[in-house]
XYZ file of C-alpha atoms in Angstrom:
562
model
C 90.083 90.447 57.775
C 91.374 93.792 58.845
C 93.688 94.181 61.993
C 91.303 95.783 63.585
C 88.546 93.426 62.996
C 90.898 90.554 63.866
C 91.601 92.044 67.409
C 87.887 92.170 68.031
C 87.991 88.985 67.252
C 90.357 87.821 69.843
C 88.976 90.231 72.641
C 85.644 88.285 72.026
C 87.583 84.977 72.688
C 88.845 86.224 75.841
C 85.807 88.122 77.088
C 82.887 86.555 75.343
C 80.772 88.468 72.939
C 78.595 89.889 75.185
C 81.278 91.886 77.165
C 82.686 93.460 73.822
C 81.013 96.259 71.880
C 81.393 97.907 69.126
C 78.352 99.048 67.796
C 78.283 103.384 68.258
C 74.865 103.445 70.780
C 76.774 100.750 72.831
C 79.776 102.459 73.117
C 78.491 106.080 73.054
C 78.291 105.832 76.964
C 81.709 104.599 77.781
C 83.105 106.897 75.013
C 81.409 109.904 76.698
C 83.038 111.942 79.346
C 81.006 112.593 82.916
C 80.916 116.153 82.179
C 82.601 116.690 78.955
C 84.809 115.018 76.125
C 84.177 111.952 73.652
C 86.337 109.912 71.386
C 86.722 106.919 69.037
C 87.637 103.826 69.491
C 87.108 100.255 67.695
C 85.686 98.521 70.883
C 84.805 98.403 74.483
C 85.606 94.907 76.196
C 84.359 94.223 79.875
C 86.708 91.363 80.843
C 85.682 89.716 83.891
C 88.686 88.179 85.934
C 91.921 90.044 86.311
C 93.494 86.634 83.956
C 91.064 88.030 81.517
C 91.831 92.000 81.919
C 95.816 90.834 81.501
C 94.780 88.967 77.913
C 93.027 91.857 76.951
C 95.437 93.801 77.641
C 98.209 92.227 76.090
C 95.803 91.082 72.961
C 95.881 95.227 72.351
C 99.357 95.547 72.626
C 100.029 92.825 70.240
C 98.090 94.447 67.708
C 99.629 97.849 68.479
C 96.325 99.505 69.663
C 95.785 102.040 71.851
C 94.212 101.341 75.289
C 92.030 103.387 77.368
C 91.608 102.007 80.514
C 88.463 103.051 82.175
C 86.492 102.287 85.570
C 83.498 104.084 86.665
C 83.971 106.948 84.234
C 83.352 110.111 86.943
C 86.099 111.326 86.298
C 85.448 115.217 85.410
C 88.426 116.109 82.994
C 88.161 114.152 80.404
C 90.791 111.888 81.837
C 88.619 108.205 81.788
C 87.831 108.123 78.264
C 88.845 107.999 74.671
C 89.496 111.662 73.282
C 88.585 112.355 69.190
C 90.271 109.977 66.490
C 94.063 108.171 66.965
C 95.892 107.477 64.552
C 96.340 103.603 65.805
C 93.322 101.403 66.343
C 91.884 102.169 70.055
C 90.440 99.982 72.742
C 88.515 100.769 76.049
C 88.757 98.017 78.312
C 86.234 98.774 81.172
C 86.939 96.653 84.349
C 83.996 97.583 86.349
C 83.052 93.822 86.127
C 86.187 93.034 88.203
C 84.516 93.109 91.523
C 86.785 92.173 94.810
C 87.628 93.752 98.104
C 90.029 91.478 100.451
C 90.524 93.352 104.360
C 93.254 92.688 105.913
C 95.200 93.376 109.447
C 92.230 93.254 111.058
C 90.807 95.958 108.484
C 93.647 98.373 108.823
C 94.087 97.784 105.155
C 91.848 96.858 101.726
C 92.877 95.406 98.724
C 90.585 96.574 96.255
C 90.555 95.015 92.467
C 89.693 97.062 89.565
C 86.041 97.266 89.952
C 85.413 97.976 93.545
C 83.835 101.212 94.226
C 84.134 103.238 96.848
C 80.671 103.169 98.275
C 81.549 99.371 98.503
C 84.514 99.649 100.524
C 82.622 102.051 103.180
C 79.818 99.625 103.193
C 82.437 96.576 103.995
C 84.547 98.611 106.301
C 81.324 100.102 108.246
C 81.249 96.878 110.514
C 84.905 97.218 111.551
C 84.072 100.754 112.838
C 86.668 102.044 109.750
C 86.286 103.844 107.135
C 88.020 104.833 103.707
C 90.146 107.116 102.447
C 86.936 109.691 100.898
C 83.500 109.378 102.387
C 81.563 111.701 100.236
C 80.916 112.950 97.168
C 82.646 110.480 94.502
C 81.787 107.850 97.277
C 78.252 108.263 96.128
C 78.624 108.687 92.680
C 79.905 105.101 92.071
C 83.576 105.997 91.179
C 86.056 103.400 91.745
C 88.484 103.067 94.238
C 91.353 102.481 91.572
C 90.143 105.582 90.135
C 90.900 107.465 93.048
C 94.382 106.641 93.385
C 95.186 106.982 89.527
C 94.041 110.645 90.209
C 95.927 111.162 93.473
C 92.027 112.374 94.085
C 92.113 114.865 96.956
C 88.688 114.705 99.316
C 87.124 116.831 101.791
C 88.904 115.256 105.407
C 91.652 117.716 106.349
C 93.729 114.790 107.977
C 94.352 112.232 105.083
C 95.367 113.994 102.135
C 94.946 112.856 98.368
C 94.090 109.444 98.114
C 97.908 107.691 97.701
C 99.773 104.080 97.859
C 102.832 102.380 96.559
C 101.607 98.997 96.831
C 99.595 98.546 93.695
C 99.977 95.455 90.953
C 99.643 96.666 87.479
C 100.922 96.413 83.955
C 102.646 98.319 81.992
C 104.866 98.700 77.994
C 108.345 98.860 78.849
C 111.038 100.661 76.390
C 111.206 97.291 74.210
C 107.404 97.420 73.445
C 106.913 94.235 75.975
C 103.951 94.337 78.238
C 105.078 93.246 81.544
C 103.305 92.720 85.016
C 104.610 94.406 88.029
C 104.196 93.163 91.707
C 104.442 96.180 94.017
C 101.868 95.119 96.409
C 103.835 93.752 98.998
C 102.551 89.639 98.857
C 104.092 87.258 97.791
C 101.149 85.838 95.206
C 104.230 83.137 93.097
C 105.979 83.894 89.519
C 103.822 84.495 85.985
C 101.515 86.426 85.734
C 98.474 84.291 85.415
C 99.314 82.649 88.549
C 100.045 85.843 90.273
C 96.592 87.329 89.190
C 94.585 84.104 89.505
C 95.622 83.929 93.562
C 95.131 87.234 94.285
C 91.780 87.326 93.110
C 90.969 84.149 95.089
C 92.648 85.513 97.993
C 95.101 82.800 98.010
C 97.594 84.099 100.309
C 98.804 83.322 103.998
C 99.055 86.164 106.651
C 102.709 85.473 106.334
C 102.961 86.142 102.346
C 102.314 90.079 103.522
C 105.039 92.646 103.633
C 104.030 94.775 106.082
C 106.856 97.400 105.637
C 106.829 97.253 101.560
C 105.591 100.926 101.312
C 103.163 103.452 101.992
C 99.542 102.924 101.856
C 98.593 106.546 102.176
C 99.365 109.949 102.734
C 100.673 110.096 106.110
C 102.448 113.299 106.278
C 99.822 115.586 105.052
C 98.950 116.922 108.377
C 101.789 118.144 108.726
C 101.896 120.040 105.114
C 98.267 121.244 105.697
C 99.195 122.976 109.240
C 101.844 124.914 107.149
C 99.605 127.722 106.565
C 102.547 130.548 107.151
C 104.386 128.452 104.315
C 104.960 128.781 100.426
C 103.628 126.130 98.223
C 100.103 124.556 97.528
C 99.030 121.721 99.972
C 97.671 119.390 97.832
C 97.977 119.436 93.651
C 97.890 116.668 90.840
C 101.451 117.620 89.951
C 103.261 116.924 93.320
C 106.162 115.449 92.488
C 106.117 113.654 96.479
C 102.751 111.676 95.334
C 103.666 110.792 91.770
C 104.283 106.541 92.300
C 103.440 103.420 90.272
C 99.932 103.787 90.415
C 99.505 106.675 92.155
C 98.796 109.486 89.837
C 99.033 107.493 86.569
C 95.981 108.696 85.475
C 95.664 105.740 83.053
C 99.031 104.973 81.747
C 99.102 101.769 82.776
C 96.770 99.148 83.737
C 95.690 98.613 87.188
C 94.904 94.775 88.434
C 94.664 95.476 92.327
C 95.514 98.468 95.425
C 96.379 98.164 98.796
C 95.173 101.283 101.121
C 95.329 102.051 104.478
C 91.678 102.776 106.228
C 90.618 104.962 108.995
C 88.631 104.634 112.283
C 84.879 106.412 111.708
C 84.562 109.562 113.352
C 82.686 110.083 116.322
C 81.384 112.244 118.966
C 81.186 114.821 115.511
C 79.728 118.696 116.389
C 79.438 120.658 113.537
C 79.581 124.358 113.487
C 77.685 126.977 110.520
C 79.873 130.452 110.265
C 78.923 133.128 108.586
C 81.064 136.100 107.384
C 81.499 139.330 105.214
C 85.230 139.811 105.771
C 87.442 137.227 103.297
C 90.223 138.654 105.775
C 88.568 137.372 108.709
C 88.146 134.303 107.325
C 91.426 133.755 106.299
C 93.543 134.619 109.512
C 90.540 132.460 111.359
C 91.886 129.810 109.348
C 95.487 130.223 109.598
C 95.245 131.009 113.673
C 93.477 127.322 113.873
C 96.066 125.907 111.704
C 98.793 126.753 113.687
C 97.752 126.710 117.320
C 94.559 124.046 117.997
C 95.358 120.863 119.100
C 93.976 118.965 116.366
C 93.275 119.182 112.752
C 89.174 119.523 112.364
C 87.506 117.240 110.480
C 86.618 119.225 107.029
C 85.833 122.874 106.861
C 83.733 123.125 104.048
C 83.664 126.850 102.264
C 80.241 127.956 100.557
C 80.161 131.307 98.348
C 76.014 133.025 98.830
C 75.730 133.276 95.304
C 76.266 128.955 95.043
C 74.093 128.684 97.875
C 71.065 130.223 96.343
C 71.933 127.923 92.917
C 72.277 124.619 94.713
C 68.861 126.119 97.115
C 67.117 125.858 93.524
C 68.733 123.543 91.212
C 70.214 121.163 93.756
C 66.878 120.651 96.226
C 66.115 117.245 94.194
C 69.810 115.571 94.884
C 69.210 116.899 98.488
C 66.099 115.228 98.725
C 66.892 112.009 96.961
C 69.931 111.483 99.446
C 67.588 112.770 102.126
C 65.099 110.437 101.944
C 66.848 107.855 100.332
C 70.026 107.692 101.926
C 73.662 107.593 100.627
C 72.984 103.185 100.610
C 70.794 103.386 98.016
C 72.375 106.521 95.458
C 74.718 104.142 93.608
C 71.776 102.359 92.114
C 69.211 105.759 91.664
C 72.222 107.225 89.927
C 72.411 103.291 87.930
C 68.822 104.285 87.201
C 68.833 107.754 86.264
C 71.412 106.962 83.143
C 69.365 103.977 82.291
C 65.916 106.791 81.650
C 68.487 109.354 80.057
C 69.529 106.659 77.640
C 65.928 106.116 76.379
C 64.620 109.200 76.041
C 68.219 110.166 74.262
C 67.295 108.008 71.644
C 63.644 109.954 71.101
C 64.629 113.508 70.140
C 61.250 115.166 71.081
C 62.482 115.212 74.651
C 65.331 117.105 76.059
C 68.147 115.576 77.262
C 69.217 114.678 80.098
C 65.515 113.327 80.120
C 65.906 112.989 84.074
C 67.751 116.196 85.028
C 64.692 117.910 83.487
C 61.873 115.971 85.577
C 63.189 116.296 88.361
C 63.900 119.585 88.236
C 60.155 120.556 87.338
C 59.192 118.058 90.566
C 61.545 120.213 92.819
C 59.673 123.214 92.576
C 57.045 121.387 94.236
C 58.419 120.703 97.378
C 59.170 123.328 100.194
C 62.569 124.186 101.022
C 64.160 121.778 103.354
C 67.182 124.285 104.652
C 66.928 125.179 108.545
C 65.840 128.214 109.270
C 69.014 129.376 111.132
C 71.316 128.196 108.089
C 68.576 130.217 105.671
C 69.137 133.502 109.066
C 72.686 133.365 107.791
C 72.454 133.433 104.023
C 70.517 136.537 104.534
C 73.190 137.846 106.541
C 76.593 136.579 105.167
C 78.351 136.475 101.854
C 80.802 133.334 103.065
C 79.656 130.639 104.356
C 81.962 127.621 106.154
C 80.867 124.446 107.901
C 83.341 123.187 110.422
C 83.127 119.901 111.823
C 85.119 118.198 114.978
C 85.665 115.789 116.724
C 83.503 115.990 120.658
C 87.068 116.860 122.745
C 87.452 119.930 120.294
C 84.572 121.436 121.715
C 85.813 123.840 123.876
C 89.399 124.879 121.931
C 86.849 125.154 118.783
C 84.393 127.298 120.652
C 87.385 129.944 121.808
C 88.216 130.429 118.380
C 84.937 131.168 117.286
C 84.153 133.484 119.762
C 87.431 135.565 119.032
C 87.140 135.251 115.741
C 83.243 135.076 114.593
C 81.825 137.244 117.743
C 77.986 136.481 116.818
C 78.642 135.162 113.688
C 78.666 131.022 114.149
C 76.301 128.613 116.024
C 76.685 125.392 116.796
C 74.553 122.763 114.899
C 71.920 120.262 116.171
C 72.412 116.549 114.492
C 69.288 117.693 111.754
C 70.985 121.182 111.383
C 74.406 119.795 110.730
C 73.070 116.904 108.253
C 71.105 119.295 106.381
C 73.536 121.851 106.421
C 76.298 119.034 104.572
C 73.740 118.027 102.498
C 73.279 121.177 100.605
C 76.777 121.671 100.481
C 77.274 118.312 98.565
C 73.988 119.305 96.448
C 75.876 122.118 95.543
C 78.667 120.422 93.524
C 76.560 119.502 90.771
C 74.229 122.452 90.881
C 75.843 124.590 88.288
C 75.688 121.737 85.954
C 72.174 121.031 86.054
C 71.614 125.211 85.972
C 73.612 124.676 82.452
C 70.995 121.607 81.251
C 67.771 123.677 82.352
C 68.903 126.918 80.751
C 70.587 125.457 77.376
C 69.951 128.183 75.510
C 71.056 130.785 77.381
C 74.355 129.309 78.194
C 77.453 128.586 76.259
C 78.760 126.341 78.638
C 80.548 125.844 82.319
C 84.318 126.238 82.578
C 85.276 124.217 85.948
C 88.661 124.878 87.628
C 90.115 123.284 91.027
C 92.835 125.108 92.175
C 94.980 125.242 95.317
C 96.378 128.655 96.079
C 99.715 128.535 98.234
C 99.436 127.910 101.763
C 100.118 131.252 102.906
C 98.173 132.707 100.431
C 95.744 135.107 102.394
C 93.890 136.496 99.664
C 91.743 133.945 97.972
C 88.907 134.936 97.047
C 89.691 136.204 93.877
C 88.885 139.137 91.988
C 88.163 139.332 87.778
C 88.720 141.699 84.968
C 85.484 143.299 84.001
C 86.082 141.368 80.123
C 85.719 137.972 81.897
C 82.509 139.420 84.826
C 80.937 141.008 81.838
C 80.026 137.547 79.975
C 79.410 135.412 83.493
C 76.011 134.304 84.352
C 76.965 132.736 87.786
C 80.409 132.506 89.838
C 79.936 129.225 92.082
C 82.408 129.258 94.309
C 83.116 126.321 96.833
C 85.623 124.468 98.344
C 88.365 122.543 100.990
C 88.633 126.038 103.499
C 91.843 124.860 105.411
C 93.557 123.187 102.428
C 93.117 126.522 100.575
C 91.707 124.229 97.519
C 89.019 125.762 95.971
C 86.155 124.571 92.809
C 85.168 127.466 91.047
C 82.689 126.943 88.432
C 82.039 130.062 86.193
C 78.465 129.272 83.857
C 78.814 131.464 80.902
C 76.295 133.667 78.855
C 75.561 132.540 75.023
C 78.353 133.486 72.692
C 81.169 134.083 75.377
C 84.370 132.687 74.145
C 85.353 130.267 77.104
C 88.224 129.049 75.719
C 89.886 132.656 75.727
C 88.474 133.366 79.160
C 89.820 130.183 80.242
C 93.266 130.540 78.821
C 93.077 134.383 80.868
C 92.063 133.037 84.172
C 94.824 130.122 84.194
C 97.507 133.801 83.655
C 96.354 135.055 86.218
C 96.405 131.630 88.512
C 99.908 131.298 86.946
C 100.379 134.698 88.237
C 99.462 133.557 91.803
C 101.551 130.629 92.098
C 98.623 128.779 92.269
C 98.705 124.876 91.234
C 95.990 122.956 89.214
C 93.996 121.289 89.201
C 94.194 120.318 92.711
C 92.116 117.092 92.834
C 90.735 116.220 89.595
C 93.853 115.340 87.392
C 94.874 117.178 84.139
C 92.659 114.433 82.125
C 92.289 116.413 78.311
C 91.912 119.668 79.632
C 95.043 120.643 80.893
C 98.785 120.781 80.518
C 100.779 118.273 82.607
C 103.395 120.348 83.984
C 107.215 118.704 83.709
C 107.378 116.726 86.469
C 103.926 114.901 85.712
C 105.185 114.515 81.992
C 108.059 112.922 82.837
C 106.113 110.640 85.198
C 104.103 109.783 82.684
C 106.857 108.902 79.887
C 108.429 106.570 82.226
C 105.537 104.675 83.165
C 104.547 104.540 79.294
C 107.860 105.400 77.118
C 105.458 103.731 73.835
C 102.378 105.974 74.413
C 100.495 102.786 74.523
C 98.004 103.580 77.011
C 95.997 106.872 77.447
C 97.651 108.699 74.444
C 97.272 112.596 74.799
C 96.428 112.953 78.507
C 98.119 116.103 80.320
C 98.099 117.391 76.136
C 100.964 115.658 75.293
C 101.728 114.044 72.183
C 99.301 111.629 71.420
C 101.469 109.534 68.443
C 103.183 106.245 69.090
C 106.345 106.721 71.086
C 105.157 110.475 71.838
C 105.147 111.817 68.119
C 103.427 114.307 67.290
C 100.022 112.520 65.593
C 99.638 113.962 62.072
């Protein structure tokens, strides 16, 4: 029996044989990137107990295999999945099976296992009258909370920062080649591993067993960094050094068994304003003026380029109306659905794929457009758009800046307004991919970048060279207004080269001082700039785990694979 073969073998004793695959259709899925990238690799194990994920684990390090540990897959760089051939024999081990969430302090704090999602932690919190670190988009999509933190995952709320803790347990290869558990999550849970992992996942531990001073559990000083808007530097990127811990930012280069998180009181009393504008410079010293002088920090200001905003009025109306009607409870399973059709019809190649996207698309056209009338007023009007929300004792300091700012150019929402008007600015997010699946043959593909431009960086929106405009089909511009972190999606025509367009618009970023990306990771598609590299090398000195993330060298011990 091959070495390969024989640690199939063993993974099956550990998992059972229905929680390993191997055969290509099975695998395809967790071998597939959300938006882009695929690899190899010899199996995919579900363990389901953290004693189980530890045994996997260490069954792939004893046969020198590469592991790619993987949760919900959204990630959107590549970063969650296997990437072309390695050299070594390679192993996903999925722990979405690993389901656990353990509140405690009175729900200050979660413990979340491997395989909790985030849409599960608001739904457990919601009682307390708390909340989690992100409440939408990746909240709704199913993605993990582990996930989050691996990424440092930045979110929309302009108070809490990119998702961040030091108390974590997870494994990792040390220097000598030796997997070894490490217990940074501040409870005392006994001595060997099995025991430590067994009692955690029972929740076998006394109020007294808690640390409550072992470390961080979030970002806590990003409201200060974010107010810095007269200041140098990006507020929030993938590479800062200040976030880079255990977990935190390890982007799958070790394996996580558990977090521990802070959570958040819900907000309440919420008004929401809609601003319109011509004037990027009006925008931007309305933004730095706020920044330094209100009170408080709002609760997201959510940017929205016209040209997105009649893409996501089109090709995003059914994922408005699905989490319209349906509600943000029920997405996790619609979206459980959806991939169950699209793997059907994949396997029938009269249909075009995604089978679902296409549907649902053609059913859209059906249905009249849902937008207010007052947020459609200001499309026709404005070029930038920007949704403000704040708290009810904002009112009047939020009002006063309007009105000196955005003389009759803002109005304040009513509660169907304001949900409608978030709505299609979440709908927009995944609008330019599904104007990519519709028009296939028009389009060579989507390049994606999240970047954060310094915090005193007054110019951003950003002008091209007429050799990248000339071979753009749509610039999609949205983003985090206060942060100054921005998504720009660029869909190109047929036959553009986008990795030469790409490698010309991260110059000219470069030539900014602008960081990225800001909130998705550097997964396969980008460089991991020193300080990340290092990170990473320490955490994995063998290359064990994740081999070729942030492009580095994806041979054993960081050679350079042949």
């Amino acid at each position: 029996m091959s070495e390969t073969g024989a640690l199939v073998n063993r993974l099956i004793s550990i998992a059972g044989r229905d929680h390993v695959l191997t055969d290509e259709a099975a695998t395809r899925p967790y071998c597939t990137g959300y938006r882009s990238g695929s690899g190899h690799v010899a199996a995919v194990v579900h363990p389901g107990t953290l004693v189980e994920l530890w045994q996997c684990t260490r069954a792939a390090v004893d046969a020198g295999a590469v592991i790619v540990p993987q949760a919900a897959n959204t990630g959107l760089t590549e970063g969650s999945t296997p990437k072309g051939e390695y050299e070594r024999p390679a192993v996903a081990i999925n722990s979405m099976r690993i389901k656990g969430l353990q509140l405690i302090g009175d729900a200050t704090q979660a413990i979340a296992l491997p395989g909790a999602t985030l849409f599960e932690l608001t739904q457990a919190l919601a009682p307390y009258g708390r909340e989690p670190h992100s409440v939408i988009g990746s909240t709704s999509l199913g993605a993990s909370v582990v996930g989050g933190v691996c990424n440092n995952s930045g979110g929309a709320l302009c108070r809490r920062g990119p998702a961040y803790t030091e108390l974590a347990i997870y494994a990792r290869v040390n220097e000598q080649g030796e997997l070894e558990l490490i217990n940074e999550l501040g409870i005392d849970l006994g001595a060997t591993p099995e025991e430590i992992l067994e009692r955690l996942e029972r929740g076998d531990y006394r109020p007294e067993d808690i640390d409550w001073h072992a470390g961080k559990a979030s970002d806590d000083g990003y409201p200060e960094i974010i107010r810095g808007a007269d200041e140098p530097g990006a507020a929030r990127f993938n590479n800062d050094p200040r976030l880079l811990y255990g977990v935190s930012g390890s982007a799958g280069k070790v394996m996580v068994f558990a977090v521990r998180l802070d959570t958040f009181e819900q907000e309440s009393d919420v008004r929401t304003y809609y601003i319109g504008s011509n004037d990027t410079g009006q925008m931007a010293e309305f933004r730095a003026r706020f920044l330094r002088e209100a009170t408080k920090l709002p609760i997201t200001a959510e940017y929205l380029h016209r040209e997105l905003f009649d893409v996501a009025r089109r090709y995003g109306k059914d994922s408005f109306l699905i989490i319209k009607t349906l509600g943000t409870a029920r997405l996790p399973k619609a979206f459980a659905l959806k991939n169950r059709i699209d793997g059907f019809f994949r396997r029938l190649p009269l249909f075009p794929a995604p089978f679902t996207d296409h549907v649902l698309q053609r059913l859209s056209r059906l249905v009249p457009d849902p937008l207010p009338a007052r947020v459609v007023e200001w499309r026709d009007r404005f070029e930038h758009h920007l949704i403000l929300r704040v708290n009810g004792d904002m009112v009047e300091e939020t009002e006063a800046f309007l009105n000196d700012c955005f003389p009759d150019a803002w109005f304040r929402c009513t509660p169907d307004e304001a949900e409608r008007a978030m709505l299609h600015r979440f709908a927009a997010a995944g609008a330019g991919v599904r104007y990519q699946v519709i028009h296939d043959s028009e389009v060579e593909g989507i390049l994606a970048l999240d970047i954060a431009l310094a915090r005193n960086d007054r110019d951003w929106f950003e002008t091209l060279p007429k050799s990248i405009t000339d071979d753009l089909v749509h610039r999609l511009y949205y983003g985090h207004f206060f942060c100054n972190v921005f998504h720009q999606d660029y869909v190109f025509r047929k036959g553009a080269d986008v990795a030469a367009h790409k490698a010309k618009m991260l110059e000219i970023l470069d030539a900014r001082g602008a960081e990225y990306p800001a909130e998705h990771n550097v997964g396969h598609l980008y460089p991991a700039k020193e300080p990340l590299a290092a990170f990473y090398r320490r955490l994995d000195p063998t290359n064990t785990f994740n081999p070729g993330v942030g492009k580095l060298p994806r041979g054993e011990n960081y050679a350079d694979a042949s």
